[in-house]
């Protein structure tokens, strides 16, 4: 803002926020989100990229270090590295696969979802491919998995997610191509807010302890909202109810996202523990209304910076993650399955400068 503070920070590490509560990346959305909010007094968005359980960090200590490295990157930025935000919004679809592209200063920010069909993890390799497709005519691209629809009556194939050989790969590719085919040049207004919804609802089992966040982009009068819950996916009927309510009462085109935090998971609470199992729309919507009103009230023209950095030698569970995680839950895991250098961050920062 005019005082040189960040209005919002969007972070997308190439890690999976699992495997479950208290282990590895299971603390990531809460810890990093809280860390950024407390340090910069801003709204933080923990984005879920194209990753799966193979990309789980092996240690919570890695999350502590990652937070410090993100802060070091942010602290190194100068106001001259921000530029006034301009752009537009465009959508593409193919079959059940949909892509929404927010074009901001040469960056394509592409959200993918198949909701109300199952929208589960996208393999990292496929994410790299989708990013290359999204780079058309852009200086950079980010792929976001909305992770916003799951029901256990779906087939095993659907619950498996998007992987090499999946029938949805080509459909997503075509949807992305359509979404990035047009650019906008409208001046952007932006507003954001966040709440500890978990605390406000007395600690429901289907919600993480991190912040839930909302932001609204205004592209020359055309508005798009991103509503983020700290949860591991959600029931499609809950998503539908929230979107219907927001469109009716606020006249905003909105998508509902989850962070895919596995802090809500344990041996007793597996992946079926999605938002909506214990939390109803009637309880969520009044809080959502407050978040949206706050964000709409603080909308203003903004400046943006986008960047990334690499963490070398970052250890993750690897291809045999499921078997390894089962062993870890029995406290017998002793080896690191896989070590990779990976790119963090694709993240972007919005300031009212």
Coordinates of C-alpha atoms in Angstrom, one line a residue:
X1 CA 0.0 0.0 0.0
X2 CA 1.0 3.7 0.2
X3 CA 3.1 2.8 3.3
X4 CA 5.1 0.2 1.4
X5 CA 3.4 -2.8 2.8
X6 CA 2.1 -5.8 0.8
X7 CA -1.6 -6.0 0.1
X8 CA -1.5 -9.8 -0.6
X9 CA 1.0 -12.5 -1.1
X10 CA 0.3 -15.6 -3.3
X11 CA 2.6 -18.5 -2.7
X12 CA 2.8 -21.8 -4.7
X13 CA 5.6 -24.1 -3.6
X14 CA 6.1 -27.2 -5.7
X15 CA 5.3 -29.4 -2.7
X16 CA 2.3 -31.4 -1.5
X17 CA 0.8 -30.3 1.8
X18 CA 0.9 -33.8 3.3
X19 CA 1.0 -36.6 4.2
X20 CA -1.1 -35.9 7.3
X21 CA -1.4 -33.8 10.5
X22 CA 1.9 -33.0 12.1
X23 CA 4.1 -34.7 9.6
X24 CA 6.1 -33.2 6.7
X25 CA 4.1 -30.8 4.6
X26 CA 1.0 -31.3 6.8
X27 CA 1.9 -28.1 8.7
X28 CA 2.7 -26.1 5.6
X29 CA -0.5 -24.1 4.9
X30 CA -1.0 -23.1 8.5
X31 CA 2.7 -22.4 9.3
X32 CA 3.6 -20.5 6.1
X33 CA 0.3 -18.6 6.0
X34 CA 0.6 -17.6 9.6
X35 CA 4.3 -16.7 9.2
X36 CA 3.6 -14.4 6.2
X37 CA 0.6 -12.8 7.8
X38 CA 2.4 -12.1 11.1
X39 CA 5.5 -10.8 9.4
X40 CA 4.0 -8.6 6.7
X41 CA 0.5 -7.9 8.1
X42 CA -1.1 -9.0 4.9
X43 CA -3.4 -11.6 3.3
X44 CA -1.6 -14.7 2.3
X45 CA -2.8 -17.3 -0.2
X46 CA -1.4 -20.8 -0.1
X47 CA -2.0 -22.0 -3.6
X48 CA -2.2 -25.7 -4.5
X49 CA -0.2 -26.5 -7.6
X50 CA 0.1 -29.7 -9.8
X51 CA 1.6 -32.0 -7.2
X52 CA 0.7 -35.2 -5.4
X53 CA 1.8 -37.4 -2.5
X54 CA 5.1 -38.1 -4.1
X55 CA 5.9 -34.4 -3.5
X56 CA 5.4 -34.5 0.3
X57 CA 8.3 -33.1 2.3
X58 CA 9.8 -35.6 4.6
X59 CA 10.3 -33.2 7.5
X60 CA 8.5 -30.3 9.1
X61 CA 11.9 -28.6 9.5
X62 CA 11.9 -28.1 5.8
X63 CA 8.7 -26.0 6.1
X64 CA 10.4 -23.8 8.7
X65 CA 13.4 -23.2 6.4
X66 CA 11.2 -22.6 3.4
X67 CA 9.2 -19.9 5.3
X68 CA 12.5 -18.1 6.1
X69 CA 13.6 -18.4 2.5
X70 CA 10.3 -17.0 1.2
X71 CA 10.7 -14.1 3.6
X72 CA 14.3 -13.5 2.5
X73 CA 13.1 -13.3 -1.1
X74 CA 10.3 -10.9 -0.2
X75 CA 12.6 -8.7 1.9
X76 CA 15.0 -8.4 -1.1
X77 CA 12.3 -6.8 -3.3
X78 CA 12.3 -3.1 -4.1
X79 CA 9.3 -1.0 -5.1
X80 CA 10.9 -0.5 -8.5
X81 CA 10.4 -4.2 -9.2
X82 CA 6.6 -3.8 -9.0
X83 CA 4.5 -2.5 -11.9
X84 CA 0.9 -1.3 -12.2
X85 CA -1.3 -4.3 -12.7
X86 CA -3.2 -4.6 -16.0
X87 CA -4.7 -7.6 -17.6
X88 CA -7.9 -9.6 -18.1
X89 CA -9.8 -12.8 -17.6
X90 CA -10.6 -15.5 -20.1
X91 CA -11.9 -19.1 -19.8
X92 CA -11.7 -22.3 -21.8
X93 CA -13.3 -25.7 -21.5
X94 CA -13.2 -29.1 -23.1
X95 CA -15.5 -31.8 -21.9
X96 CA -15.6 -31.6 -18.0
X97 CA -12.2 -29.8 -17.9
X98 CA -12.2 -26.1 -17.4
X99 CA -9.5 -23.5 -17.3
X100 CA -9.7 -19.9 -16.0
X101 CA -6.8 -17.6 -16.9
X102 CA -6.1 -14.4 -15.0
X103 CA -3.7 -12.5 -17.2
X104 CA -1.7 -10.1 -15.1
X105 CA 1.2 -8.2 -16.4
X106 CA 2.4 -10.9 -18.8
X107 CA 1.7 -13.7 -16.3
X108 CA -0.9 -16.3 -17.0
X109 CA -2.4 -17.6 -13.8
X110 CA -4.4 -20.7 -14.8
X111 CA -6.9 -22.4 -12.5
X112 CA -7.9 -26.0 -13.4
X113 CA -11.0 -27.8 -12.3
X114 CA -13.4 -30.5 -13.3
X115 CA -16.0 -29.7 -10.6
X116 CA -18.6 -31.0 -10.0
X117 CA -16.7 -34.0 -11.3
X118 CA -13.9 -35.2 -9.2
X119 CA -11.0 -32.7 -9.1
X120 CA -8.0 -34.5 -7.6
X121 CA -4.2 -34.1 -7.7
X122 CA -2.3 -33.4 -10.9
X123 CA 1.0 -35.2 -11.3
X124 CA 4.0 -32.8 -11.2
X125 CA 5.1 -34.0 -14.6
X126 CA 1.7 -33.1 -16.1
X127 CA 1.9 -29.8 -14.4
X128 CA 5.1 -29.0 -16.2
X129 CA 3.4 -29.9 -19.5
X130 CA 0.4 -27.7 -18.7
X131 CA 2.6 -24.8 -17.7
X132 CA 4.4 -25.0 -21.1
X133 CA 1.0 -24.9 -22.8
X134 CA 0.0 -21.9 -20.6
X135 CA 3.1 -20.0 -21.6
X136 CA 1.8 -19.1 -25.0
X137 CA 2.3 -15.4 -25.5
X138 CA 3.2 -14.9 -21.8
X139 CA 6.3 -14.1 -19.9
X140 CA 5.4 -16.6 -17.2
X141 CA 2.7 -19.0 -16.1
X142 CA 1.3 -20.6 -13.0
X143 CA -1.0 -23.6 -12.8
X144 CA -3.4 -23.9 -9.9
X145 CA -5.3 -27.0 -9.1
X146 CA -8.6 -25.8 -7.5
X147 CA -8.9 -29.1 -5.7
X148 CA -12.5 -28.5 -5.1
X149 CA -14.6 -31.6 -5.8
X150 CA -14.5 -35.1 -4.3
X151 CA -17.0 -37.8 -3.5
X152 CA -16.3 -41.4 -2.6
X153 CA -18.8 -42.9 -4.9
X154 CA -16.6 -41.9 -7.8
X155 CA -14.5 -44.6 -9.6
X156 CA -11.0 -45.4 -8.5
X157 CA -9.8 -44.0 -11.8
X158 CA -11.4 -40.7 -11.1
X159 CA -10.0 -40.5 -7.6
X160 CA -6.6 -41.2 -8.9
X161 CA -6.3 -37.7 -10.3
X162 CA -4.5 -36.5 -13.5
X163 CA -1.5 -38.5 -14.6
X164 CA 0.4 -39.4 -17.8
X165 CA -2.0 -41.5 -19.8
X166 CA -5.2 -40.0 -18.2
X167 CA -8.0 -39.4 -20.6
X168 CA -8.3 -35.8 -19.2
X169 CA -4.8 -34.7 -20.2
X170 CA -5.7 -33.7 -23.7
X171 CA -9.0 -32.1 -22.5
X172 CA -7.2 -30.0 -20.0
X173 CA -4.6 -29.0 -22.6
X174 CA -7.3 -27.8 -25.0
X175 CA -9.1 -26.0 -22.2
X176 CA -5.8 -24.2 -21.3
X177 CA -5.1 -23.3 -24.9
X178 CA -8.6 -21.7 -25.2
X179 CA -8.2 -19.8 -21.9
X180 CA -4.8 -18.3 -22.8
X181 CA -5.8 -17.4 -26.4
X182 CA -6.9 -13.9 -25.5
X183 CA -5.2 -11.2 -23.5
X184 CA -6.6 -8.2 -21.7
X185 CA -5.1 -4.8 -20.9
X186 CA -7.6 -3.4 -18.3
X187 CA -6.3 -1.7 -15.2
X188 CA -6.8 -4.0 -12.3
X189 CA -8.4 -3.3 -9.0
X190 CA -7.9 -5.8 -6.2
X191 CA -9.2 -6.4 -2.7
X192 CA -8.5 -9.2 -0.2
X193 CA -9.4 -10.5 3.3
X194 CA -8.8 -13.6 5.4
X195 CA -10.3 -15.2 8.5
X196 CA -9.4 -18.1 10.8
X197 CA -12.6 -19.9 9.9
X198 CA -11.4 -23.0 11.8
X199 CA -11.5 -21.2 15.1
X200 CA -14.8 -19.4 14.3
X201 CA -16.5 -22.7 13.7
X202 CA -15.1 -24.3 16.8
X203 CA -12.5 -26.6 15.1
X204 CA -14.5 -28.7 12.6
X205 CA -12.7 -32.0 11.6
X206 CA -12.9 -31.2 7.9
X207 CA -11.0 -27.8 8.1
X208 CA -7.4 -27.0 8.6
X209 CA -6.1 -24.5 11.1
X210 CA -4.7 -22.1 8.5
X211 CA -6.3 -19.0 7.2
X212 CA -9.2 -19.1 4.7
X213 CA -8.9 -16.2 2.2
X214 CA -10.9 -14.3 -0.3
X215 CA -9.8 -11.9 -3.0
X216 CA -11.6 -10.1 -5.8
X217 CA -10.0 -8.9 -9.1
X218 CA -11.8 -6.2 -11.1
X219 CA -10.8 -6.1 -14.7
X220 CA -12.5 -2.9 -16.0
X221 CA -15.7 -3.7 -14.3
X222 CA -15.6 -7.5 -14.8
X223 CA -15.0 -9.2 -11.4
X224 CA -13.6 -12.5 -10.5
X225 CA -13.3 -13.9 -7.0
X226 CA -11.0 -16.6 -5.5
X227 CA -12.4 -18.1 -2.3
X228 CA -9.8 -20.3 -0.5
X229 CA -10.5 -22.7 2.3
X230 CA -7.8 -24.5 4.3
X231 CA -9.1 -28.0 3.6
X232 CA -8.4 -31.1 1.6
X233 CA -11.0 -30.9 -1.2
X234 CA -14.7 -30.5 -0.7
X235 CA -18.1 -31.9 -1.5
X236 CA -19.4 -30.7 -4.8
X237 CA -22.8 -29.7 -3.3
X238 CA -21.1 -27.4 -0.9
X239 CA -19.1 -25.7 -3.7
X240 CA -22.3 -25.3 -5.7
X241 CA -24.2 -23.7 -2.8
X242 CA -21.4 -21.2 -2.0
X243 CA -21.0 -20.2 -5.7
X244 CA -24.8 -19.8 -6.1
X245 CA -25.0 -17.6 -3.0
X246 CA -22.0 -15.4 -4.0
X247 CA -23.2 -14.8 -7.5
X248 CA -26.7 -14.0 -6.3
X249 CA -25.8 -11.6 -3.5
X250 CA -22.5 -10.1 -4.8
X251 CA -22.8 -10.4 -8.6
X252 CA -19.3 -11.8 -8.7
X253 CA -18.0 -14.7 -10.8
X254 CA -16.3 -16.8 -8.2
X255 CA -14.4 -20.1 -7.9
X256 CA -14.0 -22.0 -4.6
X257 CA -10.6 -23.5 -3.9
X258 CA -9.0 -25.6 -1.2
X259 CA -5.4 -25.7 -0.2
X260 CA -5.3 -29.5 -0.1
X261 CA -3.9 -29.4 3.4
X262 CA -3.5 -32.9 4.8
X263 CA -3.5 -31.5 8.4
X264 CA -7.1 -32.7 8.4
X265 CA -6.0 -36.3 7.6
X266 CA -4.8 -39.2 9.7
X267 CA -5.1 -42.9 9.7
X268 CA -8.6 -42.4 11.1
X269 CA -9.5 -39.5 8.8
X270 CA -8.3 -40.4 5.2
X271 CA -8.8 -38.4 2.0
X272 CA -12.6 -38.8 2.2
X273 CA -12.5 -36.2 5.0
X274 CA -13.3 -33.3 2.7
X275 CA -14.9 -30.0 3.5
X276 CA -18.6 -30.5 3.9
X277 CA -18.4 -33.7 5.8
X278 CA -18.8 -31.8 9.1
X279 CA -19.2 -28.2 8.0
X280 CA -22.4 -27.0 6.3
X281 CA -23.0 -24.2 3.9
X282 CA -25.3 -22.5 6.4
X283 CA -22.4 -22.2 8.8
X284 CA -19.8 -21.1 6.2
X285 CA -21.8 -18.6 4.2
X286 CA -22.2 -15.9 7.0
X287 CA -18.4 -15.9 7.4
X288 CA -17.9 -15.9 3.6
X289 CA -20.2 -12.8 3.4
X290 CA -18.0 -11.0 5.9
X291 CA -14.8 -11.9 4.0
X292 CA -16.2 -10.7 0.7
X293 CA -17.6 -7.5 2.1
X294 CA -14.2 -6.7 3.6
X295 CA -12.4 -7.4 0.3
X296 CA -14.8 -5.4 -1.8
X297 CA -14.5 -2.5 0.6
X298 CA -10.7 -2.4 0.3
X299 CA -10.4 -2.7 -3.5
X300 CA -8.0 -0.4 -5.2
X301 CA -5.5 -0.1 -8.1
X302 CA -2.5 -2.2 -7.4
X303 CA 1.1 -3.0 -8.5
X304 CA 2.4 -6.6 -8.9
X305 CA 5.6 -8.5 -8.8
X306 CA 6.0 -12.1 -9.9
X307 CA 9.1 -14.3 -9.2
X308 CA 10.4 -17.6 -8.2
X309 CA 13.5 -19.2 -6.6
X310 CA 14.9 -22.7 -6.2
X311 CA 15.5 -24.8 -3.0
X312 CA 18.3 -27.2 -3.7
X313 CA 18.3 -30.8 -2.4
X314 CA 14.8 -30.6 -1.0
X315 CA 13.8 -34.1 0.2
X316 CA 10.4 -35.6 -0.7
X317 CA 8.8 -39.0 -0.3
X318 CA 9.1 -39.9 -4.0
X319 CA 7.3 -42.4 -6.2
X320 CA 6.8 -45.0 -3.5
X321 CA 5.2 -42.4 -1.2
X322 CA 2.0 -44.3 -0.4
X323 CA 4.0 -47.3 0.9
X324 CA 6.5 -45.1 2.7
X325 CA 3.8 -43.0 4.4
X326 CA 2.1 -46.1 5.7
X327 CA 5.4 -47.2 7.2
X328 CA 6.0 -43.7 8.6
X329 CA 2.6 -43.9 10.4
X330 CA 3.9 -47.0 12.2
X331 CA 7.1 -45.1 13.1
X332 CA 9.4 -47.4 11.2
X333 CA 10.4 -45.1 8.3
X334 CA 14.2 -44.5 8.4
X335 CA 15.2 -43.6 4.8
X336 CA 14.7 -40.8 2.4
X337 CA 13.1 -42.0 -0.8
X338 CA 13.9 -39.3 -3.2
X339 CA 15.8 -36.0 -3.4
X340 CA 15.2 -33.3 -5.9
X341 CA 16.0 -29.7 -6.5
X342 CA 12.6 -28.0 -7.0
X343 CA 11.3 -24.7 -8.0
X344 CA 9.4 -22.7 -5.4
X345 CA 7.4 -20.4 -6.4
X346 CA 5.9 -19.4 -8.5
X347 CA 4.4 -16.7 -6.4
X348 CA 3.2 -13.2 -6.9
X349 CA 2.8 -10.2 -4.7
X350 CA 0.2 -7.5 -4.9
X351 CA 0.8 -4.0 -3.4
X352 CA -1.1 -0.8 -3.6
X353 CA 1.8 1.3 -4.9

